[in-house]
PDB file of C-alpha atoms in Angstrom:
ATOM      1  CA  UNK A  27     -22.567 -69.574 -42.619  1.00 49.00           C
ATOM      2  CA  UNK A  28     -22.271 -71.092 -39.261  1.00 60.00           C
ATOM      3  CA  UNK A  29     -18.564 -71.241 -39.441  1.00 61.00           C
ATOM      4  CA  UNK A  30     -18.004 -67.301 -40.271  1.00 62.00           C
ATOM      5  CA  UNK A  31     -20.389 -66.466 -37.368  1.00 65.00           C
ATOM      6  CA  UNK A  32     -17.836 -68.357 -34.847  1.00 65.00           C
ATOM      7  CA  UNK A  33     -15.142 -66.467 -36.537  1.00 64.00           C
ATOM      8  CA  UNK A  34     -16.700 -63.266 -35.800  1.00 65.00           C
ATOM      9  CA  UNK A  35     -17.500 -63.651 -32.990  1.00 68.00           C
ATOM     10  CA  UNK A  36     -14.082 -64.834 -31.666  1.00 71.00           C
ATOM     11  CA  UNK A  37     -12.456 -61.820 -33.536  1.00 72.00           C
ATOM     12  CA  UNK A  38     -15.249 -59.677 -31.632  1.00 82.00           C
ATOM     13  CA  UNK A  39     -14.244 -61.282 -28.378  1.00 85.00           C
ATOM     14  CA  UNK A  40     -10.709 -60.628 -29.002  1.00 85.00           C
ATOM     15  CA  UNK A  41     -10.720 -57.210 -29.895  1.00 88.00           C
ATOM     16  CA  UNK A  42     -13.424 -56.117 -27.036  1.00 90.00           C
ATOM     17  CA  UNK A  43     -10.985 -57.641 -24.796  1.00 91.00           C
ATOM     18  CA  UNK A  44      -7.550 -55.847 -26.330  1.00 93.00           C
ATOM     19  CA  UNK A  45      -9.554 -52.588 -26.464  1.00 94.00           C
ATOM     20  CA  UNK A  46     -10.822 -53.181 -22.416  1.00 94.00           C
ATOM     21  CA  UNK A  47      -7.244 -53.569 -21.701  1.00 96.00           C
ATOM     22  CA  UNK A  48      -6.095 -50.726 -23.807  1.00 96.00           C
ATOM     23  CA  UNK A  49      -8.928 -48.292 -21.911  1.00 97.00           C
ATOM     24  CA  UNK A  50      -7.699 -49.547 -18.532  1.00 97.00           C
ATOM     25  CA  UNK A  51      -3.661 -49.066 -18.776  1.00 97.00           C
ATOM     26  CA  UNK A  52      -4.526 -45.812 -20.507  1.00 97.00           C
ATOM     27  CA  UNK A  53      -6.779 -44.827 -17.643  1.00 97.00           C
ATOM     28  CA  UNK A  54      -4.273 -45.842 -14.918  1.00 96.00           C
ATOM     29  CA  UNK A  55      -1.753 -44.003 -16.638  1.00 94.00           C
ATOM     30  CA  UNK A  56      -3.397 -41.099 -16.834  1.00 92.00           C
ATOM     31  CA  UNK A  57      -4.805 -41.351 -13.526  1.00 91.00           C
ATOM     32  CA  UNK A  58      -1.007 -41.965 -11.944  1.00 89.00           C
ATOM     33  CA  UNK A  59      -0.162 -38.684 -13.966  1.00 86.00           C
ATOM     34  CA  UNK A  60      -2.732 -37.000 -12.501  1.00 84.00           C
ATOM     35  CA  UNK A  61      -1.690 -38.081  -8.716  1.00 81.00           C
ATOM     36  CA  UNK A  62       2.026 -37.452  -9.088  1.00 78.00           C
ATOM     37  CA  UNK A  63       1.414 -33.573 -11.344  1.00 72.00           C
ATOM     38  CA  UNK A  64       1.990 -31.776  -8.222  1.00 66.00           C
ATOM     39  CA  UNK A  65       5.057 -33.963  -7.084  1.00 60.00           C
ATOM     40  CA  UNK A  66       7.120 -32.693  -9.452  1.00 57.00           C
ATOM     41  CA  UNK A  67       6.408 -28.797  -9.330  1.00 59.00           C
ATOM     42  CA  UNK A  68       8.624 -26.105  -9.003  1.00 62.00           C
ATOM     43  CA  UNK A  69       9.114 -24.738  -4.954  1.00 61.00           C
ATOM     44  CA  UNK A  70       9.031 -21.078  -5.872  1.00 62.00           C
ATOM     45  CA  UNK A  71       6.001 -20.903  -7.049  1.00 61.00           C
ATOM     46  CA  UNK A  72       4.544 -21.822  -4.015  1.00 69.00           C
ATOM     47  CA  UNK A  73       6.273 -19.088  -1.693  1.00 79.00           C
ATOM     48  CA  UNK A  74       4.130 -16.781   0.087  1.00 81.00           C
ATOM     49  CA  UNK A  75       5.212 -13.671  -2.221  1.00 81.00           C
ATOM     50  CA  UNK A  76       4.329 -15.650  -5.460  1.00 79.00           C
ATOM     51  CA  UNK A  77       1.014 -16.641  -4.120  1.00 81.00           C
ATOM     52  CA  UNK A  78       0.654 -12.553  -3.331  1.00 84.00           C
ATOM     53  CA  UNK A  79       0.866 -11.862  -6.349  1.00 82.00           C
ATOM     54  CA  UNK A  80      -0.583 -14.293  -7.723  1.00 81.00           C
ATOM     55  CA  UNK A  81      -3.873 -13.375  -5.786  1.00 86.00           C
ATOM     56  CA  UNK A  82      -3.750  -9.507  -5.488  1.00 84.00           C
ATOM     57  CA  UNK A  83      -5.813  -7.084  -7.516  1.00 83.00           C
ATOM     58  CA  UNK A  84      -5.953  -6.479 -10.983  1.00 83.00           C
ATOM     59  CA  UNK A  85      -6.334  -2.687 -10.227  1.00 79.00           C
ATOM     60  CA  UNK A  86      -7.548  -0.056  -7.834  1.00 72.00           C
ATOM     61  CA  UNK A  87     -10.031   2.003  -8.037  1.00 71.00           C
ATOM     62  CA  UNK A  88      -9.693   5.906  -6.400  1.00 66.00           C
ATOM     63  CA  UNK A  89     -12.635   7.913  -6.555  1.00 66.00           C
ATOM     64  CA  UNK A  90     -11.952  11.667  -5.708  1.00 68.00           C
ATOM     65  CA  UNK A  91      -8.531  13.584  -6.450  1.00 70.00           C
ATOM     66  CA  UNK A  92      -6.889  10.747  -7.092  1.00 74.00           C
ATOM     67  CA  UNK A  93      -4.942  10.163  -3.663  1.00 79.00           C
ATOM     68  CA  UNK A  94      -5.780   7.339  -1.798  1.00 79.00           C
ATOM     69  CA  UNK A  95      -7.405   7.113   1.820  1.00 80.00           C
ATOM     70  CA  UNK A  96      -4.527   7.971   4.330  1.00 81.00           C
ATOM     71  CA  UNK A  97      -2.278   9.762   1.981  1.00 84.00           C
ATOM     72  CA  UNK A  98      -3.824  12.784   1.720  1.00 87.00           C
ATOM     73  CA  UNK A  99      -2.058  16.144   2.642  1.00 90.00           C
ATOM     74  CA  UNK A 100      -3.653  19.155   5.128  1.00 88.00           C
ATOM     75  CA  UNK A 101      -3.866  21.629   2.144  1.00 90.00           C
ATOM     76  CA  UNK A 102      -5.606  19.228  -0.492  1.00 90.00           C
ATOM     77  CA  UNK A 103      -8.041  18.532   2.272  1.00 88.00           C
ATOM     78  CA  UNK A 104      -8.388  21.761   3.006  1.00 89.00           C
ATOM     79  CA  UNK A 105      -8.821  22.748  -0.546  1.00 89.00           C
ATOM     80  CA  UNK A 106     -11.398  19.993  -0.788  1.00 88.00           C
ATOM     81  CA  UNK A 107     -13.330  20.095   2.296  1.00 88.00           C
ATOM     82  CA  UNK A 108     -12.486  22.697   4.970  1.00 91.00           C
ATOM     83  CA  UNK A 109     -12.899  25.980   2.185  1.00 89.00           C
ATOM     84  CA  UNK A 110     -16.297  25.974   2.277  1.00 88.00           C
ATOM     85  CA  UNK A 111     -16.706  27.435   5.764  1.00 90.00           C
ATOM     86  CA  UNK A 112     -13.032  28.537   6.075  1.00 91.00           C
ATOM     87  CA  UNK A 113     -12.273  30.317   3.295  1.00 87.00           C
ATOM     88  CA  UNK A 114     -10.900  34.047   3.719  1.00 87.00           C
ATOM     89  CA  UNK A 115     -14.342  35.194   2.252  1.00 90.00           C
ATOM     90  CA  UNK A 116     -16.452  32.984   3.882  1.00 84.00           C
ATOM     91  CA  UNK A 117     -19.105  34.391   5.726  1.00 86.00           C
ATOM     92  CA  UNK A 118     -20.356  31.141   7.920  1.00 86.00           C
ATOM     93  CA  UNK A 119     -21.286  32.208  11.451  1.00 85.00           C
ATOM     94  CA  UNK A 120     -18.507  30.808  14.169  1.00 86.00           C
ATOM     95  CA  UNK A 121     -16.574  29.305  11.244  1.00 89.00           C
ATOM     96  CA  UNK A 122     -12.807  30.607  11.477  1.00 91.00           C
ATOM     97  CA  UNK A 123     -11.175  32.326   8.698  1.00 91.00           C
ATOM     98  CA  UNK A 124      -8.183  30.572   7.409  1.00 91.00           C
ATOM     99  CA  UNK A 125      -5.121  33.173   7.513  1.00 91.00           C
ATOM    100  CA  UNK A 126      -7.552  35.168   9.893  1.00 88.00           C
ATOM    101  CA  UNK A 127      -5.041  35.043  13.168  1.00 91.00           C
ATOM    102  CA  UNK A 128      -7.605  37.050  15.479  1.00 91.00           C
ATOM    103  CA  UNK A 129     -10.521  33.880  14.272  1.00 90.00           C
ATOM    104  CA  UNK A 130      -7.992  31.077  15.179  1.00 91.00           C
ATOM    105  CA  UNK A 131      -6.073  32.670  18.156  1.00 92.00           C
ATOM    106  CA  UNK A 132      -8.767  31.725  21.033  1.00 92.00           C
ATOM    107  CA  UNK A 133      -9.298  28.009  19.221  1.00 90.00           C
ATOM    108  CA  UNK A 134      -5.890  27.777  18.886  1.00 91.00           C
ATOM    109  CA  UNK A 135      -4.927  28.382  22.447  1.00 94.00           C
ATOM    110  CA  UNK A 136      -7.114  25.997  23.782  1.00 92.00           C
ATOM    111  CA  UNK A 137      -4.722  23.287  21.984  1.00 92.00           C
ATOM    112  CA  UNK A 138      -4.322  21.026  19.377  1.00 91.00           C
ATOM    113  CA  UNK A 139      -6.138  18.209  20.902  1.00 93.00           C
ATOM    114  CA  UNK A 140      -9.383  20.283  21.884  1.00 92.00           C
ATOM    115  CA  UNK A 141      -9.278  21.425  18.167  1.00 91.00           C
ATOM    116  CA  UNK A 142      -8.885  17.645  16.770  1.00 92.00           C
ATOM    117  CA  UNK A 143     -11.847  16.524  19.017  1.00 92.00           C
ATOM    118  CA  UNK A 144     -14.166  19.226  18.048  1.00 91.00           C
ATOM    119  CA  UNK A 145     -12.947  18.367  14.548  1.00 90.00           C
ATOM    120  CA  UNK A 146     -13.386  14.654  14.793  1.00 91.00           C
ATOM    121  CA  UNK A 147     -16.752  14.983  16.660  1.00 92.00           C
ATOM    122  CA  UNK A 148     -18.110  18.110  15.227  1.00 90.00           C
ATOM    123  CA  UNK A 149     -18.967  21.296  16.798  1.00 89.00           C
ATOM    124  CA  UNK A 150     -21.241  23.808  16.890  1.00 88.00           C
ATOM    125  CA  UNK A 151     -22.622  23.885  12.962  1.00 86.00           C
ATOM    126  CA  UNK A 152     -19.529  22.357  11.952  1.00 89.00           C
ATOM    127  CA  UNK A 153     -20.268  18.489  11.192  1.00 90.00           C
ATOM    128  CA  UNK A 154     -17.875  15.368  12.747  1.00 91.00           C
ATOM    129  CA  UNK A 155     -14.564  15.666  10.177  1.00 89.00           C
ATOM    130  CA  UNK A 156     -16.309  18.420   8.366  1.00 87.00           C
ATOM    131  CA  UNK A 157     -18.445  16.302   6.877  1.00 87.00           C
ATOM    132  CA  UNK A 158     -15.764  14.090   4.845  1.00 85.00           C
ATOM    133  CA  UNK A 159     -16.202  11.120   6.261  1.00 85.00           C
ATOM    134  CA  UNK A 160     -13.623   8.869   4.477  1.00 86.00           C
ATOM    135  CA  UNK A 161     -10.970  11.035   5.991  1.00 87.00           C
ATOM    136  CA  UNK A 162      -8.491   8.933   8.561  1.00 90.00           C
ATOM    137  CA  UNK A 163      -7.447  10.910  11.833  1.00 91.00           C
ATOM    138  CA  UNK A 164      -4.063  11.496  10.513  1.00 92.00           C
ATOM    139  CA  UNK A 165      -5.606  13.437   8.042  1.00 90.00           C
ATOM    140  CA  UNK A 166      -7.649  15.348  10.056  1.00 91.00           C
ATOM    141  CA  UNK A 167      -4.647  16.675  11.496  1.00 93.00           C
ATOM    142  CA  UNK A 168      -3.102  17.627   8.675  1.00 92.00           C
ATOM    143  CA  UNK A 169      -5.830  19.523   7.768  1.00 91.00           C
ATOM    144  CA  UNK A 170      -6.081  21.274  11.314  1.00 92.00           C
ATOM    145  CA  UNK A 171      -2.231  21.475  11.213  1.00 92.00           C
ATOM    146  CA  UNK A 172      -2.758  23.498   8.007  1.00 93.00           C
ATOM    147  CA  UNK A 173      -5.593  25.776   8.892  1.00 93.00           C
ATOM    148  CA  UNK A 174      -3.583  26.732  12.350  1.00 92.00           C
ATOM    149  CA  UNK A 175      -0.372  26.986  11.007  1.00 92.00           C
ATOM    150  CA  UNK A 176      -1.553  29.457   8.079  1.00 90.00           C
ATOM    151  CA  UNK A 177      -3.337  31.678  11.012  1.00 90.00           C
ATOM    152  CA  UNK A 178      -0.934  31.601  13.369  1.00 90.00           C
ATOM    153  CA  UNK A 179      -0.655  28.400  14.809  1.00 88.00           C
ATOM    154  CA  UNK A 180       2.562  26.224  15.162  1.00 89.00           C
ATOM    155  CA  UNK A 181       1.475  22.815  15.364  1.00 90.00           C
ATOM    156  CA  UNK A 182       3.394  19.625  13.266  1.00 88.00           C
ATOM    157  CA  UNK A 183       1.464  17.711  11.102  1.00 87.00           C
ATOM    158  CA  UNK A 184       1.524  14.004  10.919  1.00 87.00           C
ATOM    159  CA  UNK A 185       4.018  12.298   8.535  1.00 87.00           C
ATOM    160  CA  UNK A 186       2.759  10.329   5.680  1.00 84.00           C
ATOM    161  CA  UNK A 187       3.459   6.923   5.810  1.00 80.00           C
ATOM    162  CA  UNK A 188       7.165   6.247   3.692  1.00 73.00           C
ATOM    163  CA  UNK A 189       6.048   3.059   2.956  1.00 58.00           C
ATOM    164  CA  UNK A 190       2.075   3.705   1.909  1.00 55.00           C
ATOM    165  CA  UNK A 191       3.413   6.696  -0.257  1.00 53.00           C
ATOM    166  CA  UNK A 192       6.228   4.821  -2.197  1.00 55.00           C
ATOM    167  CA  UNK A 193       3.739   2.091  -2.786  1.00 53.00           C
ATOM    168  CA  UNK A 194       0.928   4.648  -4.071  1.00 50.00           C
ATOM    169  CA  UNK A 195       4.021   6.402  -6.327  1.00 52.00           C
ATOM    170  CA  UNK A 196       5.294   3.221  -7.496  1.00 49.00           C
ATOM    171  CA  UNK A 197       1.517   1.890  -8.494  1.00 49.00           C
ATOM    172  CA  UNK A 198       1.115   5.493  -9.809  1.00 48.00           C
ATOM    173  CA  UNK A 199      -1.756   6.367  -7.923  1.00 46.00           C
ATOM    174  CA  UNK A 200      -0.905   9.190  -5.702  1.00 43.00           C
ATOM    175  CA  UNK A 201       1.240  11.294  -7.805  1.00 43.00           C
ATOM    176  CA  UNK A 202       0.835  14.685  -5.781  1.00 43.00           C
ATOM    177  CA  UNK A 203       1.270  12.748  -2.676  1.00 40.00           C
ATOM    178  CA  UNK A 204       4.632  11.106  -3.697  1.00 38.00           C
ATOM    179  CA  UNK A 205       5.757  14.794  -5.215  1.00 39.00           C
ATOM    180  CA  UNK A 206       6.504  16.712  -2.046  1.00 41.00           C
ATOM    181  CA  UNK A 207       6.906  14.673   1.244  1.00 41.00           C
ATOM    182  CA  UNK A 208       5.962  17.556   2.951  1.00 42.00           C
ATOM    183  CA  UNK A 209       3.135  19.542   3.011  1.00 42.00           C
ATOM    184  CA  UNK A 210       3.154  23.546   3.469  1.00 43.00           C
ATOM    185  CA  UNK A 211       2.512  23.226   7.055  1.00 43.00           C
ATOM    186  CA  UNK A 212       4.455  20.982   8.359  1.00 42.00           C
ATOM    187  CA  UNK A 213       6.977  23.315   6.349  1.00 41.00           C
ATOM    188  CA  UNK A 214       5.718  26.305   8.358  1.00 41.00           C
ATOM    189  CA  UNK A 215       5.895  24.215  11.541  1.00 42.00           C
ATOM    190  CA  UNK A 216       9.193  23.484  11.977  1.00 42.00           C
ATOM    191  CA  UNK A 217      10.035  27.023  11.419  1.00 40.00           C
TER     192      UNK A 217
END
């Protein structure tokens, strides 16, 4: 009995020392693996326009009509904000008419740049950017552009961006904005 004990427990030695070994050189390996992974990667995907991509959004979210921030033209604006104290009915105290020429013709002759302050800044009952708040300056003008220049004004709106608009048609979210690159009044404007 004493004889198979020293037999097992020389085979137990052995093989706890074959499998130590074994763990080690496997653990090395896989730790040199680990070290040298990046070594061998590919260049592109490291460039600055793969790592855009990589990291932009998944999608955008556009509350509203549908056109976002900045691309928005003077007669959607007006449509959405400016008609309800400039429409042709409208019956708000001090609040021009749109298409009204006698309304706009003393506002208008003070200039485009009195009428974009008291736009931006509000005036009178009308609130700063007529109470649309997410609207950018550029399209403020438009819309002012597009009151004016349907009452008798000739004033030139400003462009939309080329390149924000053929990114918002090519992501498809500004379709009415990529439809007509020009809005009815710069149209009327460079008449």
């Amino acid at each position: 009995m004493n004889h198979t004990t020293k037999q097992n427990v020389r085979g137990s030695t052995a093989f706890t020392l074959v499998s130590g070994i074994v763990i080690l050189l496997a653990t090395l390996f896989f730790l040199v693996r680990l070290a040298t992974s990046g070594y061998f990667s590919n260049v592109d995907e490291m460039t600055a326009d793969a790592v855009e991509t990589r990291i932009m959004p998944i999608g955008n979210v556009t509350m509203g009509d549908g056109v976002p921030v900045g691309l928005r033209q003077g007669d959607r604006i007006f449509q959405k904000v400016c008609v309800q104290c400039h429409a042709t009915d409208s019956t708000v105290a001090g609040a021009p008419r749109i298409t009204n020429n006698a309304d706009w013709a003393p506002r208008i002759a003070k200039g485009f740049d009195t009428l974009f302050s008291h736009a931006l800044n509000g005036f009178n009952n009308m609130p700063a950017k007529g109470g649309a708040s997410d609207l950018t300056d550029d399209e403020l003008k438009r819309a002012i552009a597009y009151m004016t220049n349907q009452s008798g004004g000739k004033f030139e709106a400003p462009a939309v961006p080329a390149s924000a608009a053929s990114d918002a048609a090519a992501s498809g979210a500004a379709p009415a904005a990529a439809a007509s690159s020009a809005s009815p009044a710069q149209a009327s404007a460079k008449k």
